[in-house]
């Protein structure tokens, strides 16, 4: 069983839909992250949460809204997305965002926006 | 200039070959460095950290040259299972920046 689980694994949505991606980590880590991975592009950091507090928003459009109710759970709420938002969304965790070392990734949620 | 730049690849090598990947980074204040591996349609996983003195893990050797802002990964006696995309990752002020990755295919 992976230490970081993401659901759903695949999601197809229209531009007017509202959906959410969920991430749960079972590693006792204090930092959680959302990354976006598009074809032929490097991983892009979107958000960082450390001890449930958002510490970084990498100029992400407001149609992406993160939520971190506790150190083990992270959500990404999606609303009125664009086709160019289609990508693999990866959740990751680490012991502490201030001591960034090894990131543990989930398997990702592959999003297609029609 | 990109923050982290890797060999574009792809690399296609026969089993048993030695292959080397290069990576450069732009910020001289970067503090720590890593190689991650990402299999096709899977998540990235840490392969190894890169230390100034160089470090080895079995068939894998990582080198860091701070003066040239250059990182390398050497794979000896490559196996079919080494086929993956190798990501160079640089930590600057607790922020990890990923390279685009270099794809490796090891052929029988």
Coordinates of C-alpha atoms in Angstrom, one line a residue:
Chain A
X1 CA 0.0 0.0 0.0
X2 CA 1.4 3.4 -1.0
X3 CA 2.0 6.0 1.7
X4 CA 0.2 8.6 -0.3
X5 CA -3.2 7.8 -1.9
X6 CA -5.0 10.0 -4.4
X7 CA -8.6 9.7 -5.6
X8 CA -9.9 9.7 -8.2
X9 CA -7.2 8.3 -10.4
X10 CA -8.9 9.6 -13.5
X11 CA -11.4 12.4 -13.9
X12 CA -13.1 13.8 -16.9
X13 CA -15.0 17.1 -16.5
X14 CA -16.7 19.8 -18.4
X15 CA -15.7 23.4 -18.1
X16 CA -18.7 24.3 -16.0
X17 CA -18.4 21.3 -13.5
X18 CA -17.2 21.4 -10.0
X19 CA -15.1 18.5 -8.8
X20 CA -12.5 17.8 -6.1
X21 CA -9.3 15.8 -5.9
X22 CA -8.5 14.1 -2.7
X23 CA -5.1 13.1 -1.2
X24 CA -4.4 11.3 2.0
X25 CA -1.0 10.5 3.5
X26 CA -0.3 7.7 6.0
X27 CA 3.3 8.6 6.7
X28 CA 2.9 11.0 9.6
X29 CA 4.3 13.9 7.6
X30 CA 3.6 17.5 8.3
X31 CA 3.9 19.0 4.8
X32 CA 1.7 18.3 1.8
X33 CA 2.0 19.6 -1.8
X34 CA 0.0 19.8 -5.0
X35 CA 2.0 19.6 -8.2
X36 CA 0.9 19.7 -11.9
X37 CA 2.6 17.6 -14.5
X38 CA 1.8 18.4 -18.1
X39 CA 3.3 16.6 -21.1
X40 CA 6.8 17.6 -22.0
X41 CA 7.0 20.1 -19.1
X42 CA 8.6 19.8 -15.7
X43 CA 6.6 19.3 -12.6
X44 CA 5.0 22.6 -11.5
X45 CA 4.6 23.3 -7.8
X46 CA 1.1 24.7 -7.1
X47 CA 0.5 24.8 -3.4
X48 CA 2.4 23.9 -0.2
X49 CA 0.8 23.3 3.2
X50 CA 3.0 22.9 6.3
X51 CA 1.3 21.9 9.6
X52 CA -2.1 22.6 7.9
X53 CA -1.2 26.2 7.0
X54 CA -0.7 27.2 3.4
X55 CA 2.8 28.4 3.0
X56 CA 3.0 28.7 -0.8
X57 CA 0.6 29.5 -3.6
X58 CA 2.7 29.5 -6.8
X59 CA 0.5 32.1 -8.7
X60 CA -2.2 29.4 -9.3
X61 CA -5.5 30.6 -10.9
X62 CA -8.4 30.9 -8.4
X63 CA -10.3 28.2 -10.3
X64 CA -8.0 25.8 -8.3
X65 CA -8.8 26.0 -4.6
X66 CA -6.9 23.9 -2.1
X67 CA -8.1 22.8 1.3
X68 CA -6.1 21.1 4.1
X69 CA -8.3 20.1 7.0
X70 CA -5.5 18.3 8.8
X71 CA -1.9 17.2 8.2
X72 CA -3.0 13.9 6.6
X73 CA -5.6 15.2 4.1
X74 CA -5.4 17.6 1.2
X75 CA -8.0 18.5 -1.3
X76 CA -7.9 20.4 -4.6
X77 CA -11.3 21.8 -5.5
X78 CA -11.8 22.5 -9.2
X79 CA -14.3 24.9 -10.7
X80 CA -14.7 26.3 -14.3
X81 CA -11.5 24.8 -15.5
X82 CA -10.1 25.3 -19.0
X83 CA -9.0 22.6 -21.4
X84 CA -5.3 23.6 -20.8
X85 CA -5.8 22.5 -17.2
X86 CA -5.8 18.9 -18.4
X87 CA -2.8 17.3 -16.8
X88 CA -1.7 14.8 -14.1
X89 CA -2.1 16.3 -10.6
X90 CA 0.3 14.9 -8.1
X91 CA 0.0 15.1 -4.4
X92 CA 3.1 14.7 -2.3
X93 CA 4.1 14.8 1.3
X94 CA 7.4 15.4 3.3
X95 CA 8.4 15.4 6.9
X96 CA 8.5 19.2 7.0
X97 CA 8.3 21.9 4.3
X98 CA 11.2 23.8 5.9
X99 CA 13.5 20.8 5.6
X100 CA 12.6 19.7 2.1
X101 CA 14.3 16.5 1.4
X102 CA 12.5 13.4 0.0
X103 CA 9.0 13.9 -1.3
X104 CA 6.7 11.0 -1.4
X105 CA 4.2 11.2 -4.2
X106 CA 0.8 9.7 -4.8
X107 CA 0.1 8.0 -8.1
X108 CA -1.7 11.1 -9.3
X109 CA -5.1 12.1 -10.6
X110 CA -5.2 12.4 -14.4
X111 CA -7.6 15.2 -15.3
X112 CA -9.2 15.8 -18.6
X113 CA -11.2 19.0 -19.2
X114 CA -13.5 18.9 -22.1
Chain B
X1 CA 17.6 30.5 -18.6
X2 CA 15.8 27.5 -17.0
X3 CA 16.3 27.0 -13.3
X4 CA 17.1 23.3 -13.9
X5 CA 18.2 22.1 -17.3
X6 CA 18.7 18.4 -18.3
X7 CA 19.9 16.5 -21.3
X8 CA 16.9 16.4 -23.6
X9 CA 17.2 12.7 -24.5
X10 CA 15.8 10.3 -25.2
X11 CA 18.6 7.8 -24.6
X12 CA 18.3 4.3 -26.1
X13 CA 21.0 2.0 -24.9
X14 CA 21.6 -1.8 -25.0
X15 CA 21.5 -3.8 -21.8
X16 CA 24.9 -3.7 -20.0
X17 CA 25.8 -0.2 -21.3
X18 CA 26.9 2.7 -19.2
X19 CA 24.9 5.8 -19.6
X20 CA 25.4 9.3 -18.1
X21 CA 22.9 12.1 -17.6
X22 CA 23.8 15.7 -17.0
X23 CA 22.0 18.5 -15.3
X24 CA 22.8 22.2 -14.7
X25 CA 21.1 24.6 -12.3
X26 CA 21.1 28.4 -12.4
X27 CA 20.9 29.4 -8.8
X28 CA 24.3 29.3 -7.0
X29 CA 22.5 29.5 -3.7
X30 CA 20.9 26.1 -4.2
X31 CA 21.5 23.9 -1.3
X32 CA 20.7 20.2 -2.0
X33 CA 20.3 18.1 -5.0
X34 CA 18.5 14.9 -5.9
X35 CA 17.8 12.4 -8.7
X36 CA 14.2 11.1 -8.9
X37 CA 13.0 8.3 -11.2
X38 CA 9.6 8.3 -12.8
X39 CA 8.3 5.1 -14.6
X40 CA 5.8 5.5 -17.4
X41 CA 2.4 6.6 -16.0
X42 CA 3.7 6.3 -12.4
X43 CA 4.7 8.8 -9.8
X44 CA 8.2 10.1 -9.3
X45 CA 10.3 8.4 -6.6
X46 CA 13.5 9.4 -5.0
X47 CA 16.5 7.6 -6.6
X48 CA 19.3 9.2 -4.6
X49 CA 20.5 12.4 -3.1
X50 CA 23.6 14.0 -4.5
X51 CA 26.4 15.0 -2.2
X52 CA 29.4 17.3 -2.9
X53 CA 31.8 14.4 -2.3
X54 CA 29.9 12.2 -4.8
X55 CA 28.0 9.2 -3.8
X56 CA 27.4 5.7 -5.1
X57 CA 24.5 3.3 -4.7
X58 CA 25.2 0.0 -6.4
X59 CA 25.3 0.7 -10.2
X60 CA 24.3 4.3 -9.7
X61 CA 26.8 7.1 -9.1
X62 CA 25.9 10.8 -8.6
X63 CA 28.3 13.7 -8.8
X64 CA 27.9 17.4 -7.9
X65 CA 30.2 20.2 -9.1
X66 CA 29.1 23.4 -7.2
X67 CA 31.6 25.6 -9.1
X68 CA 30.1 24.6 -12.4
X69 CA 26.6 24.2 -11.0
X70 CA 26.4 20.8 -12.6
X71 CA 25.0 17.4 -11.5
X72 CA 25.4 14.1 -13.1
X73 CA 24.1 10.6 -12.8
X74 CA 26.0 7.6 -14.1
X75 CA 24.3 4.2 -14.5
X76 CA 26.6 1.2 -15.1
X77 CA 25.6 -2.2 -16.4
X78 CA 22.2 -0.9 -17.3
X79 CA 19.2 -3.3 -16.9
X80 CA 15.9 -3.4 -18.7
X81 CA 14.3 -2.3 -15.5
X82 CA 16.3 1.0 -15.5
X83 CA 14.0 2.2 -18.3
X84 CA 12.3 5.3 -16.9
X85 CA 12.5 9.1 -16.9
X86 CA 15.2 10.5 -14.7
X87 CA 14.4 13.8 -13.0
X88 CA 17.1 16.2 -11.7
X89 CA 15.8 18.1 -8.7
X90 CA 17.3 21.1 -7.0
X91 CA 16.4 22.5 -3.5
X92 CA 16.7 26.3 -3.2
X93 CA 15.4 27.8 0.0
X94 CA 13.3 24.8 0.8
X95 CA 11.7 24.8 -2.6
X96 CA 12.2 21.9 -5.0
X97 CA 12.6 22.6 -8.7
X98 CA 12.3 19.8 -11.1
X99 CA 14.0 19.4 -14.5
X100 CA 12.0 18.2 -17.5
X101 CA 13.5 14.8 -17.2
X102 CA 15.6 12.6 -19.4
X103 CA 14.0 9.5 -20.8
X104 CA 16.0 6.3 -20.8
X105 CA 15.1 3.1 -22.7
X106 CA 17.3 0.1 -22.1
X107 CA 16.9 -2.5 -25.0
X108 CA 17.5 -6.2 -24.8

